[in-house]
PDB file of C-alpha atoms (C1' of nucleotides) in Angstrom:
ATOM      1  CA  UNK A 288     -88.610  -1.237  18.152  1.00  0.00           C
ATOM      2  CA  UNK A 289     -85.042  -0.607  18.616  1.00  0.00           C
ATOM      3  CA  UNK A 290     -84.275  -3.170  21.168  1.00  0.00           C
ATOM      4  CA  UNK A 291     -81.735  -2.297  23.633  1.00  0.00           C
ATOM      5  CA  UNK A 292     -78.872  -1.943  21.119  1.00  0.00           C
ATOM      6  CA  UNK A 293     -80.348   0.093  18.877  1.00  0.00           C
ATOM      7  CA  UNK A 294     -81.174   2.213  21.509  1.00  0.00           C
ATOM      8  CA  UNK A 295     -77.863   2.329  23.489  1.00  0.00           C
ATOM      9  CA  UNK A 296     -76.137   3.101  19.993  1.00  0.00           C
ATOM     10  CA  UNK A 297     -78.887   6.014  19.353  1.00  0.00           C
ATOM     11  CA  UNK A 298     -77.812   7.343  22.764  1.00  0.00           C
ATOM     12  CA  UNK A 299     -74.046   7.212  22.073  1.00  0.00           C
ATOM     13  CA  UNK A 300     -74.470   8.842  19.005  1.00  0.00           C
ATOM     14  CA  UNK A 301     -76.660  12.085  20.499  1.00  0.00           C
ATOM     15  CA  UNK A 302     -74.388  12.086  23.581  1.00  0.00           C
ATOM     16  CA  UNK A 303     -71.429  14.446  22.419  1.00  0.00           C
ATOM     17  CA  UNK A 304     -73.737  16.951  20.515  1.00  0.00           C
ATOM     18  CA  UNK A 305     -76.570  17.317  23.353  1.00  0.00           C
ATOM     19  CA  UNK A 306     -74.128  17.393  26.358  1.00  0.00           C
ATOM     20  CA  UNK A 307     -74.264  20.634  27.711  1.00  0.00           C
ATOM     21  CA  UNK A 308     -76.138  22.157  25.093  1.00  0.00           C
ATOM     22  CA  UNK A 309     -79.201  24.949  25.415  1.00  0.00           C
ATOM     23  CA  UNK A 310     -82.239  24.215  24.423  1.00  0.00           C
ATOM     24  CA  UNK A 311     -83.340  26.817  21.450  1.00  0.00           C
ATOM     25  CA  UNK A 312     -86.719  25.470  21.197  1.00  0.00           C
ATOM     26  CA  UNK A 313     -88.500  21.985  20.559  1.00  0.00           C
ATOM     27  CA  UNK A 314     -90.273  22.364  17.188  1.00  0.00           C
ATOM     28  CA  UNK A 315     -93.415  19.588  16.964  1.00  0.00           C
ATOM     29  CA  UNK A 316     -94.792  19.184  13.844  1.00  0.00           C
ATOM     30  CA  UNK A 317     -97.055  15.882  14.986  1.00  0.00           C
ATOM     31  CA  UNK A 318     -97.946  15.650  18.245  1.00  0.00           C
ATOM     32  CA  UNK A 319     -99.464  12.166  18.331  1.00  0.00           C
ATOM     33  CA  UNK A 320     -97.526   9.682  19.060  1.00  0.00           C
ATOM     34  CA  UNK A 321     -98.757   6.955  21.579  1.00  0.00           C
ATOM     35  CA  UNK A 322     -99.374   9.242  24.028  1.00  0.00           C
ATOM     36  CA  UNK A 323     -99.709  13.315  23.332  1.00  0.00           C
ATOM     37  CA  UNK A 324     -96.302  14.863  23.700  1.00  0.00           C
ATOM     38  CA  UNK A 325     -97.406  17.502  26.335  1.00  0.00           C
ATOM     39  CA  UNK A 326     -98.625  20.776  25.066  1.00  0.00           C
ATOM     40  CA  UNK A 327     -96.295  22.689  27.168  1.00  0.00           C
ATOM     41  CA  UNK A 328     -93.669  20.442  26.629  1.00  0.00           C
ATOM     42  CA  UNK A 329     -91.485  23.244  24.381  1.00  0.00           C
ATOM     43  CA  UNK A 330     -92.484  25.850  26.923  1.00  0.00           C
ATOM     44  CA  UNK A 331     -91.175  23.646  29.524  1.00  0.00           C
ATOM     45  CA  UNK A 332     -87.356  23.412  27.701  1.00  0.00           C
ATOM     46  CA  UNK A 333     -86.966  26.094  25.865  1.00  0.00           C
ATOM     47  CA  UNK A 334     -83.990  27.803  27.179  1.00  0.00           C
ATOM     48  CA  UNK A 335     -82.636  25.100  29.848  1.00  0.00           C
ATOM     49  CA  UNK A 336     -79.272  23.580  29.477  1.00  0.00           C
ATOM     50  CA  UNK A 337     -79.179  19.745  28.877  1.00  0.00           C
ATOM     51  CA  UNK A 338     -77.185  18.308  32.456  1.00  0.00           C
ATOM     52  CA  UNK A 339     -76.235  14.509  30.886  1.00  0.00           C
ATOM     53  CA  UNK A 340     -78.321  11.661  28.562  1.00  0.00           C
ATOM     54  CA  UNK A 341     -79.113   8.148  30.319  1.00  0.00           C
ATOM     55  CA  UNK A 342     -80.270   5.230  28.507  1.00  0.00           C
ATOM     56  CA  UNK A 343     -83.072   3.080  30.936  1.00  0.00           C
ATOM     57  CA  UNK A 344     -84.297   0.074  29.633  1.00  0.00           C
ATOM     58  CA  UNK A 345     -84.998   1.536  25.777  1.00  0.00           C
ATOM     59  CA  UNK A 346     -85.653   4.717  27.047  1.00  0.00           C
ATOM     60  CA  UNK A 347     -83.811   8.049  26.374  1.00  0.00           C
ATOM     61  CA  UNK A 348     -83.489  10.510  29.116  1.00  0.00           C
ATOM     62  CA  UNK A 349     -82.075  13.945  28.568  1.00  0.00           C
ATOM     63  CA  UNK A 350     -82.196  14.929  31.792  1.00  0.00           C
ATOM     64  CA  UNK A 351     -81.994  19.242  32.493  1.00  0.00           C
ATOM     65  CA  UNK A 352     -82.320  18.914  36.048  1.00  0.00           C
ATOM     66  CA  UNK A 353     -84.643  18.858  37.683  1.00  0.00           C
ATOM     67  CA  UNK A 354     -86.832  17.008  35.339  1.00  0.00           C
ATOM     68  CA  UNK A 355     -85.993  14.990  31.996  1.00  0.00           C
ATOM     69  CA  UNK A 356     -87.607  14.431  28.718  1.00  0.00           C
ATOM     70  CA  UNK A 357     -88.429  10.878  28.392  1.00  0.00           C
ATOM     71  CA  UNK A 358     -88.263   9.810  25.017  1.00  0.00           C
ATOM     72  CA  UNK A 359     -89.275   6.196  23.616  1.00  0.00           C
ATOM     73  CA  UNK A 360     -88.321   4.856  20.053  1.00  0.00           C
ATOM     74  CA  UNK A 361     -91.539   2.321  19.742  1.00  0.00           C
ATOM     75  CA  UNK A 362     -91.553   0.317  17.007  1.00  0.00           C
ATOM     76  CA  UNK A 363     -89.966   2.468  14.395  1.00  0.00           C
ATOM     77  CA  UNK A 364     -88.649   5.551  15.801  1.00  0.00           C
ATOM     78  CA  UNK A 365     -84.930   6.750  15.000  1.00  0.00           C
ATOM     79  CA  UNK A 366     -83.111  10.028  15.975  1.00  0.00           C
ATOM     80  CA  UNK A 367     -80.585  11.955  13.447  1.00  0.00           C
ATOM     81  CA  UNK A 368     -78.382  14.555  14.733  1.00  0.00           C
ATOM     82  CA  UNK A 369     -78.930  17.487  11.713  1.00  0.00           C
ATOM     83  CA  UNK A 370     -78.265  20.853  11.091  1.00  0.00           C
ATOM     84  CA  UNK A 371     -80.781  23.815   9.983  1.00  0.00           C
ATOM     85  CA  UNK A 372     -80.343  23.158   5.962  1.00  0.00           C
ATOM     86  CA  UNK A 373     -81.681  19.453   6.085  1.00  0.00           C
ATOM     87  CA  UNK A 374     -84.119  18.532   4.197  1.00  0.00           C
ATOM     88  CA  UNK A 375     -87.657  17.210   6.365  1.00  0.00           C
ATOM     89  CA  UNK A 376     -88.526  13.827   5.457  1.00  0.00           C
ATOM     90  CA  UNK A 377     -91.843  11.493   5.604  1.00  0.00           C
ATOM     91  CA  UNK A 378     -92.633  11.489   9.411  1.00  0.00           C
ATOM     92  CA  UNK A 379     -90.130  13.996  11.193  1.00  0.00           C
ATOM     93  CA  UNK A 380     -92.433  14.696  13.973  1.00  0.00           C
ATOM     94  CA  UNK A 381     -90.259  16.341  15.845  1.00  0.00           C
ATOM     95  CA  UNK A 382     -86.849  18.612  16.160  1.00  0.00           C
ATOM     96  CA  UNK A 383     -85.344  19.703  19.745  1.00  0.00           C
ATOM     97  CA  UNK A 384     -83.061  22.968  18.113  1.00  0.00           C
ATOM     98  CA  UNK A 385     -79.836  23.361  20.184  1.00  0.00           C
ATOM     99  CA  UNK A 386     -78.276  26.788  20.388  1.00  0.00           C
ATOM    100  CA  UNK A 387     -75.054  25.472  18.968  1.00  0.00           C
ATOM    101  CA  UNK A 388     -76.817  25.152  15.400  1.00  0.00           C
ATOM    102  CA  UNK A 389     -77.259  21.382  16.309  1.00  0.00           C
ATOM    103  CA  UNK A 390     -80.729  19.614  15.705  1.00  0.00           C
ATOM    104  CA  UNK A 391     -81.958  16.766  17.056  1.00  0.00           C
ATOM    105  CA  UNK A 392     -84.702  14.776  14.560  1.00  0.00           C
ATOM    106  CA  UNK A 393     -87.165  12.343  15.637  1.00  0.00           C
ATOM    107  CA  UNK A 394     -88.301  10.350  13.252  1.00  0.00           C
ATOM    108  CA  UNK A 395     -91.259   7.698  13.692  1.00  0.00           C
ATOM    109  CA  UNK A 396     -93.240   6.256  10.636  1.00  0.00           C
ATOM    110  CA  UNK A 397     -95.835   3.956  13.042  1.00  0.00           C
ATOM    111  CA  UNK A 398     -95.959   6.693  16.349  1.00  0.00           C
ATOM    112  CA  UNK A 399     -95.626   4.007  18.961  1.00  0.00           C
ATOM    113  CA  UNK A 400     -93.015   5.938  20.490  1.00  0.00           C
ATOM    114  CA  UNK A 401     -93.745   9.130  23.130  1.00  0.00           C
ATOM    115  CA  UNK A 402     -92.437  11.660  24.458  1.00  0.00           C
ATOM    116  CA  UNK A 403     -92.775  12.567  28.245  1.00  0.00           C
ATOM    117  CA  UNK A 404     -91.866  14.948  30.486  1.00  0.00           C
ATOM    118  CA  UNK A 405     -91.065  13.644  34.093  1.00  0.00           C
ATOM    119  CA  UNK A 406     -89.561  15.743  37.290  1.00  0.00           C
ATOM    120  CA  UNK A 407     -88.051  12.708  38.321  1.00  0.00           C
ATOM    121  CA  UNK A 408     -88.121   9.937  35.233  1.00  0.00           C
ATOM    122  CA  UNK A 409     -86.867   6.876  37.126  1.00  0.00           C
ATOM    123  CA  UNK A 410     -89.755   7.455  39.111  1.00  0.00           C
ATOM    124  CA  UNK A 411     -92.276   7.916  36.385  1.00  0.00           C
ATOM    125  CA  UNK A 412     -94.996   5.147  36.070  1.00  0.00           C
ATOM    126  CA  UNK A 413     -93.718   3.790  33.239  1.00  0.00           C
ATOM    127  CA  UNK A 414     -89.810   3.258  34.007  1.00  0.00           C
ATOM    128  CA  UNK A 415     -91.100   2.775  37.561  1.00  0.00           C
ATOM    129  CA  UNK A 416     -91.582  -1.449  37.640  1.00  0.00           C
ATOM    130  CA  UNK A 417     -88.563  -2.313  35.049  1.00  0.00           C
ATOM    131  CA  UNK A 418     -86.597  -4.863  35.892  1.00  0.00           C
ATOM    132  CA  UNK A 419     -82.900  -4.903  36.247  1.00  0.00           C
ATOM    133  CA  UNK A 420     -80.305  -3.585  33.393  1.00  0.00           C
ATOM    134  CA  UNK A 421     -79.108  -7.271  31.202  1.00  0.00           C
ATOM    135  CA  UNK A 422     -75.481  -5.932  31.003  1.00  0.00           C
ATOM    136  CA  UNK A 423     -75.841  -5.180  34.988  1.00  0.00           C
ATOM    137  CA  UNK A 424     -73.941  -7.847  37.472  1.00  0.00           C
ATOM    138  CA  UNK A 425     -76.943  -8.118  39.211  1.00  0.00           C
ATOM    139  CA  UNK A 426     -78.621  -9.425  36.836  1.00  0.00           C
ATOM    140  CA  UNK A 427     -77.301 -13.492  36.210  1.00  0.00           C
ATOM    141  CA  UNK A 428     -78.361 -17.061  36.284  1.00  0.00           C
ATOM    142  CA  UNK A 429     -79.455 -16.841  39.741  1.00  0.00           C
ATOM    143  CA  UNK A 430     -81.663 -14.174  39.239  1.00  0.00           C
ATOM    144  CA  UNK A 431     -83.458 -15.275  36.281  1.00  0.00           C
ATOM    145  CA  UNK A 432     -84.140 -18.824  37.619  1.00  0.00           C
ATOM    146  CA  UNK A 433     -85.521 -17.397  41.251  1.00  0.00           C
ATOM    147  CA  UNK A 434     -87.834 -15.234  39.251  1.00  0.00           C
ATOM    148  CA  UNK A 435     -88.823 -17.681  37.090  1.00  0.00           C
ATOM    149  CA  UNK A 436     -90.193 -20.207  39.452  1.00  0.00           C
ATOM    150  CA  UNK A 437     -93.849 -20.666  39.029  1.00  0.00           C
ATOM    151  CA  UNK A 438     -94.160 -19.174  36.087  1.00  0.00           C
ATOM    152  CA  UNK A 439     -95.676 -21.332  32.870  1.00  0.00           C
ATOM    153  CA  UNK A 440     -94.957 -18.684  29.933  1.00  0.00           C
ATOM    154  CA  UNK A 441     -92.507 -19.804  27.385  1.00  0.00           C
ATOM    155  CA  UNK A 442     -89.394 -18.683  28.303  1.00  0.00           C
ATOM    156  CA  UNK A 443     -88.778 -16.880  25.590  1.00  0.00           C
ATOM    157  CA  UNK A 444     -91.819 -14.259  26.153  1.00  0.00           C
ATOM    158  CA  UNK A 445     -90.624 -14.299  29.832  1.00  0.00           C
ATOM    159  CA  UNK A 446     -87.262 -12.692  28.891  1.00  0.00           C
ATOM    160  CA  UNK A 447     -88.560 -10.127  26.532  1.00  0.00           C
ATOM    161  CA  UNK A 448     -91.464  -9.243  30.069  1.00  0.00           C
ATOM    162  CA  UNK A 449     -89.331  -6.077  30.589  1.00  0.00           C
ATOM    163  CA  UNK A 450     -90.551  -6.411  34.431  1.00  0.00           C
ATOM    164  CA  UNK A 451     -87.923  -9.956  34.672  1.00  0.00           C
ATOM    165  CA  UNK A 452     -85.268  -8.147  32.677  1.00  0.00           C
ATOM    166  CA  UNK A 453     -85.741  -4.474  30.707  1.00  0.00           C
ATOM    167  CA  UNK A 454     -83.952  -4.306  26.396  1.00  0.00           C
ATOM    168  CA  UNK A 455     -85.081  -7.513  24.811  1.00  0.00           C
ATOM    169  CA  UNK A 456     -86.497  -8.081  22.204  1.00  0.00           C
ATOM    170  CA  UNK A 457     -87.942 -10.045  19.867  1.00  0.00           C
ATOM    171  CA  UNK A 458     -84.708 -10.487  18.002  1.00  0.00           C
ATOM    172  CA  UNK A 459     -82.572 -10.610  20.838  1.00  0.00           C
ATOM    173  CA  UNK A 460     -84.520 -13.004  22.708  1.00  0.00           C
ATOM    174  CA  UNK A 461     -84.469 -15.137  19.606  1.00  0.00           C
ATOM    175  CA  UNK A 462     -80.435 -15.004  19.034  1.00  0.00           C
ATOM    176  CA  UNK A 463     -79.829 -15.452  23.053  1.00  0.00           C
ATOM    177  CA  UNK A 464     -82.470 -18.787  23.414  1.00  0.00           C
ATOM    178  CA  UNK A 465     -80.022 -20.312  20.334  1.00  0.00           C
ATOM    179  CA  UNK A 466     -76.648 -19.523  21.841  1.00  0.00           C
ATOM    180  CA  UNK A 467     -78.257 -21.018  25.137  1.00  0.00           C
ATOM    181  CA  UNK A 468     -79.578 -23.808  23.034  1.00  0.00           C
ATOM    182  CA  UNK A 469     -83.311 -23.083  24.572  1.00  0.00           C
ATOM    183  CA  UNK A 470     -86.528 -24.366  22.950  1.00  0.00           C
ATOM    184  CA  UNK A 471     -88.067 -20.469  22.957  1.00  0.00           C
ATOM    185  CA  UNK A 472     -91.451 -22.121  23.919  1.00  0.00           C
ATOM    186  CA  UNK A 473     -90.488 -23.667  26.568  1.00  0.00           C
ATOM    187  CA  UNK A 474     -91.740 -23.438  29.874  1.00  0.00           C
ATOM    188  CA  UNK A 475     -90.338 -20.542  31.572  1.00  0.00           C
ATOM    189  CA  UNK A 476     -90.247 -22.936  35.267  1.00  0.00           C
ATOM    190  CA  UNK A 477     -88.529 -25.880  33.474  1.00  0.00           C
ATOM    191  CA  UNK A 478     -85.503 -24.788  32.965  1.00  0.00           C
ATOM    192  CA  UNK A 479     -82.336 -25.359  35.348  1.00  0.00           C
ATOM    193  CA  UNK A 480     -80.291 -23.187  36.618  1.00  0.00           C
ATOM    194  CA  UNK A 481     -77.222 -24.257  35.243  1.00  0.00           C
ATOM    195  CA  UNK A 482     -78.812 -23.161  31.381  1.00  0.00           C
ATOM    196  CA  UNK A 483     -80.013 -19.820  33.149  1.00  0.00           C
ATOM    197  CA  UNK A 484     -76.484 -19.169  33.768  1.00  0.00           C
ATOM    198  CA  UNK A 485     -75.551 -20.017  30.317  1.00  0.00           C
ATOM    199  CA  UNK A 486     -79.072 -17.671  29.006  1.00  0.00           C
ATOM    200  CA  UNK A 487     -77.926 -14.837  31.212  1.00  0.00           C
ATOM    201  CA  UNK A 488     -74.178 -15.269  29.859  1.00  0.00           C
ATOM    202  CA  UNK A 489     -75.423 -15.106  26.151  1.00  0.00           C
ATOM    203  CA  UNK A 490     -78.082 -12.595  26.382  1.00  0.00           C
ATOM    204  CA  UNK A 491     -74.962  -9.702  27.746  1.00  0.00           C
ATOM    205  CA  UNK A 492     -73.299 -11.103  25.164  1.00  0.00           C
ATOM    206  CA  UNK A 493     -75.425 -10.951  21.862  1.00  0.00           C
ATOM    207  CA  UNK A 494     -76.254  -7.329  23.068  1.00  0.00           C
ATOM    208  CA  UNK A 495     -73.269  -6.476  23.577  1.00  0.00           C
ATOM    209  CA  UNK A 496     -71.877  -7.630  20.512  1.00  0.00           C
ATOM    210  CA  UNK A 497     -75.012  -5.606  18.818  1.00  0.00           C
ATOM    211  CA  UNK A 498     -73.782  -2.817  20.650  1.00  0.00           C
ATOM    212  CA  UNK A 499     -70.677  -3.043  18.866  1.00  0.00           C
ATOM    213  CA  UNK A 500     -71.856  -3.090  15.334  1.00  0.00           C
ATOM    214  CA  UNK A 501     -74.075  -0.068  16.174  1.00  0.00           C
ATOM    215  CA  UNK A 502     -77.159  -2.529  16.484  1.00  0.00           C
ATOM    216  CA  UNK A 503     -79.266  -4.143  13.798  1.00  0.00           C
ATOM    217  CA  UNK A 504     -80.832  -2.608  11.305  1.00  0.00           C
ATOM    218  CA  UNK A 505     -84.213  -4.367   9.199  1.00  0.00           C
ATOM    219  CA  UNK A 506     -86.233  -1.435   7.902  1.00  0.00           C
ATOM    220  CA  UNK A 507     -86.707   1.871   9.626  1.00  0.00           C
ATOM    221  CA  UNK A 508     -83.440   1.942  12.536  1.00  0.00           C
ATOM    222  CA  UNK A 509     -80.619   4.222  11.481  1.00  0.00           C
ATOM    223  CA  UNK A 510     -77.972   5.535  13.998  1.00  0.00           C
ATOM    224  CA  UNK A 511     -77.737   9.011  14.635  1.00  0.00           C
ATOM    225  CA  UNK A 512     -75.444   9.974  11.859  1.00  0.00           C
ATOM    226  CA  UNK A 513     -77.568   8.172   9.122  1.00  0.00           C
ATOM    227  CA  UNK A 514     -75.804   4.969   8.791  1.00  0.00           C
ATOM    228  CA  UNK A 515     -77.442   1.211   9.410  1.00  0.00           C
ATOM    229  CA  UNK A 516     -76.846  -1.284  12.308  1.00  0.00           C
ATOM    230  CA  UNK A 517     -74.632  -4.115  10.658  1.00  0.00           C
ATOM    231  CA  UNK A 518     -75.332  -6.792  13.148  1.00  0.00           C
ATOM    232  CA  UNK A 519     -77.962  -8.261  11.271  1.00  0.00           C
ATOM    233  CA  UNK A 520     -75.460 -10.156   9.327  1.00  0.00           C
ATOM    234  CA  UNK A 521     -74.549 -12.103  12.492  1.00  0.00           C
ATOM    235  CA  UNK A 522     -77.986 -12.829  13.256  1.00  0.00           C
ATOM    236  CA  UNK A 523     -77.841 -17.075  13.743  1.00  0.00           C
ATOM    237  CA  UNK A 524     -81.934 -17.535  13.625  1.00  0.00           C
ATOM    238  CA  UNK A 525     -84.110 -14.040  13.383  1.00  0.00           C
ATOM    239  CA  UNK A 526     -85.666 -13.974  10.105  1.00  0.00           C
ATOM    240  CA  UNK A 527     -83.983 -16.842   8.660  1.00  0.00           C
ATOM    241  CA  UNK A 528     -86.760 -19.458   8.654  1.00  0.00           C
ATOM    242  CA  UNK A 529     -86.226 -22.393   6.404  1.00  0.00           C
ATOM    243  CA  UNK A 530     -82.434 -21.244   5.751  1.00  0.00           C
ATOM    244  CA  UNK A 531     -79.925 -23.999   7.520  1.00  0.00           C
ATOM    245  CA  UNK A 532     -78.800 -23.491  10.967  1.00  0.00           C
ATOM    246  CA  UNK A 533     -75.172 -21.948  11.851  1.00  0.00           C
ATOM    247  CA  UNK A 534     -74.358 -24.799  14.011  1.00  0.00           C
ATOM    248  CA  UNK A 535     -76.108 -28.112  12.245  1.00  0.00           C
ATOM    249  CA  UNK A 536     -77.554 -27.634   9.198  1.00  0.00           C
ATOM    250  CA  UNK A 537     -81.122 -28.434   9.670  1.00  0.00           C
ATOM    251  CA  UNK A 538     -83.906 -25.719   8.590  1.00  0.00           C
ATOM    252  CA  UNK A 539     -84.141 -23.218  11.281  1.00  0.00           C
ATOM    253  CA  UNK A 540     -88.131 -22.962  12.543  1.00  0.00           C
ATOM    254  CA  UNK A 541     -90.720 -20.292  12.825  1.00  0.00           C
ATOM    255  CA  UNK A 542     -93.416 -20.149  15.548  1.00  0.00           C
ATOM    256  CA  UNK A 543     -95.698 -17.471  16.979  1.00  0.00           C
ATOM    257  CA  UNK A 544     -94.880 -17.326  20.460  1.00  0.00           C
ATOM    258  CA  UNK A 545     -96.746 -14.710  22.356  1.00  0.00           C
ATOM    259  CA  UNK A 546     -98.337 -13.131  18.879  1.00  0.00           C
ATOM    260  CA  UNK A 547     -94.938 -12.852  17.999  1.00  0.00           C
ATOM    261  CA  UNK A 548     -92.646 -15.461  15.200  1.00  0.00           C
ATOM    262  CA  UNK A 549     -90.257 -16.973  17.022  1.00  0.00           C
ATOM    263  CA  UNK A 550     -87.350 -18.192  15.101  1.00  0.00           C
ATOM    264  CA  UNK A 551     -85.383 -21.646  16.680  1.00  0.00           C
ATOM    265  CA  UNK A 552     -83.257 -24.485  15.492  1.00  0.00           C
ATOM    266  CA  UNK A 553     -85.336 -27.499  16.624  1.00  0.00           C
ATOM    267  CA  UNK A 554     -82.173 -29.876  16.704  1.00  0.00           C
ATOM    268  CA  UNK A 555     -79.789 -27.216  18.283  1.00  0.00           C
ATOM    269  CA  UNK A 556     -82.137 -25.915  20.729  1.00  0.00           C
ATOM    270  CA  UNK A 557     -83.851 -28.175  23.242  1.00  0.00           C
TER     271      UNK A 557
ATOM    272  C1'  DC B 129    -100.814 -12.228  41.202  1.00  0.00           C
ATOM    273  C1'  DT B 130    -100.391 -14.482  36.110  1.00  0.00           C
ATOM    274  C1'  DT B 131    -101.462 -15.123  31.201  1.00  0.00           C
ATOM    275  C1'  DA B 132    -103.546 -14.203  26.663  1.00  0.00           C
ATOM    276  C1'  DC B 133    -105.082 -11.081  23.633  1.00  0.00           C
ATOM    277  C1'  DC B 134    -106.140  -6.414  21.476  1.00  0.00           C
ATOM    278  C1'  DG B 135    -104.914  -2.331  19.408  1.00  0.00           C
ATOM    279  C1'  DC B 136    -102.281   1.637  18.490  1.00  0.00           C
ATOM    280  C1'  DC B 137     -99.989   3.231  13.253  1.00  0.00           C
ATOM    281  C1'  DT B 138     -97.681   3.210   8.494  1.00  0.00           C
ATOM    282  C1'  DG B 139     -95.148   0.725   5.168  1.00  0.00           C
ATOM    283  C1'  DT B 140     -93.806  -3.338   2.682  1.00  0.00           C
ATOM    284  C1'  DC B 141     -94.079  -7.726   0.786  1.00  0.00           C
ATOM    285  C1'  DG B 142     -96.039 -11.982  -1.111  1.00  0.00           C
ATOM    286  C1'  DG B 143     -99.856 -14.200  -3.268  1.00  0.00           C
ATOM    287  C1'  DC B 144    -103.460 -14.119  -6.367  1.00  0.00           C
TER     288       DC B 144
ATOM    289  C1'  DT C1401    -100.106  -4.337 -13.058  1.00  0.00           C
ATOM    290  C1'  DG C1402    -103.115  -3.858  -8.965  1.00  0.00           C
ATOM    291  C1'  DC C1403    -105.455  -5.180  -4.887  1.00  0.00           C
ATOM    292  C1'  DC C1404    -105.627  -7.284  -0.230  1.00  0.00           C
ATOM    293  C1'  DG C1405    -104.205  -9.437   3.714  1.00  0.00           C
ATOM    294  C1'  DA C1406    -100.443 -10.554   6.699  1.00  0.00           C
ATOM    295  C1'  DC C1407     -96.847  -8.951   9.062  1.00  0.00           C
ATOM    296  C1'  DA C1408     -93.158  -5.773  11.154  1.00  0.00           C
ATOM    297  C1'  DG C1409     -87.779  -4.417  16.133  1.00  0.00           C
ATOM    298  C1'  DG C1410     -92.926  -2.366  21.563  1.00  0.00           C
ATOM    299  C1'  DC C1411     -95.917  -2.226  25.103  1.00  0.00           C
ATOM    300  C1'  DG C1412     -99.970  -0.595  28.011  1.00  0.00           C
ATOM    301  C1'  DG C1413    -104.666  -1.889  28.933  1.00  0.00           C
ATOM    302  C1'  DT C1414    -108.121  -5.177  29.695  1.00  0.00           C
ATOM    303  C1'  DA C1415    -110.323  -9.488  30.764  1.00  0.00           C
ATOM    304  C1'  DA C1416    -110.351 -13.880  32.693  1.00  0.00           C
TER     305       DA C1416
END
DNA sequence: CTTACCGCCTGTCGGC
DNA sequence: TGCCGACAGGCGGTAA
């Protein structure tokens, strides 16, 4: 999926449109995504006014109060903001018509991603048990090395466990565990806490730097007016196996870590 | 409680 | 050129 970035920069670029808008109607033209959007989920918005749009975790909530539509990306969702003369494309499952001529087009090629209705979403089961926001205060070198005691998973599948901390990915987690200069399969519990200030430190800042460049595009992501992410050109490990390291030189690594490749510089990152 | 693994889907890419 | 398997940004469910 859109990791947090992606997310965050799909939010900001839905927020000015949707703001205060009516809801026409919500026009589904595939209903199965990982879970069933709700049968009488159009019946449910049609005609409310949307209040304000959160991000939670990678979550979108436009929220009409009471209640919000809770809308996940998955693996390959995207959302375009279009207008009534666009043409449909391959897997546009779903349009939410404004009354100000706006569209909003969800777009999801694998149909990991859902969409939920909840009276109070923070509260739903799934957004329930995240753990804190990365760009957060509360959330720091402290934090991640209390939570991590006792625990034997690689430290790299521990930061993407959106229960320790909620928006990272598998590229993310990659990119952070180099700036930190973290073996990603080490042991979660071996770690100090002096390099779980310096993993908290670089995690904000590789998102936020993401954030910036409107996230990172590798196949299916697009922001909300069509155009790519262009952080992937600052990417220092994802996807660059046997390509030299930033830093060093030597050929950066891939393992599968948690069924998922996990891309390291085994000189830079200890 | 923790950890490891499966499977949900379609599209793309590399190897033969 | 075509076919086939491996793999892809997430994550809940299950089993041990």
């Amino acid at each position: 999926m859109p990791e947090l970035p992606e997310v965050e920069t799909t939010l900001r670029g839905i927020e000015k449109p949707l703001s205060g808008a009516k809801i026409e109607c919500l026009r589904i033209r595939d209903s199965r995504l990982r879970w069933p959007i709700p049968d009488d989920l159009g019946a449910r918005v049609e005609g409310r006014r949307i209040v304000s749009l959160q991000r939670r975790a990678k979550y979108i909530l436009i929220n009409l109060e009471p209640g919000s539509l809770i809308w996940h990306l998955g693996m390959s969702g995207s959302m375009r903001i279009v207008n009534k003369s666009t043409e449909l494309r391959k897997h546009d499952h779903v349009d939410l018509v404004l009354s100000n001529e706006v569209i909003l087009r969800y777009n999801d090629p694998r149909r990991f991603g859902c969409l939920l209705w909840a009276d109070d979403a923070l509260a739903h089961p799934l957004l329930r048990s995240l753990g804190p926001e990365p760009l957060d205060a509360e959330f720091n070198g402290t934090y991640l090395y209390k939570k991590s005691r006792g625990r034997r998973i690689a430290i790299k599948s521990f930061i993407m466990d959106q229960k320790v901390v909620v928006g990272v990915g598998n590229i993310y987690a990659s990119e952070a565990l180099f700036l930190a200069g973290i073996r990603p399969a080490r042991q979660a519990s071996r770690i100090s806490l002096a390099r779980y200030d310096a993993l908290a430190v670089h995690i904000k800042g590789v998102l936020q730097r993401a954030i910036a460049q409107g996230g990172t595009t590798l196949r299916d992501f697009s922001q909300a007016d069509g155009r790519p992410g262009y952080f992937e050109q600052q990417l220092h490990v994802y996807g660059r196996e046997k390509q030299p390291c930033t830093l060093c030189g030597h050929a950066i690594s891939n393992k599968v870590i948690g069924q998922r490749a996990s891309y390291y510089c085994p000189k830079c990152q200890i």
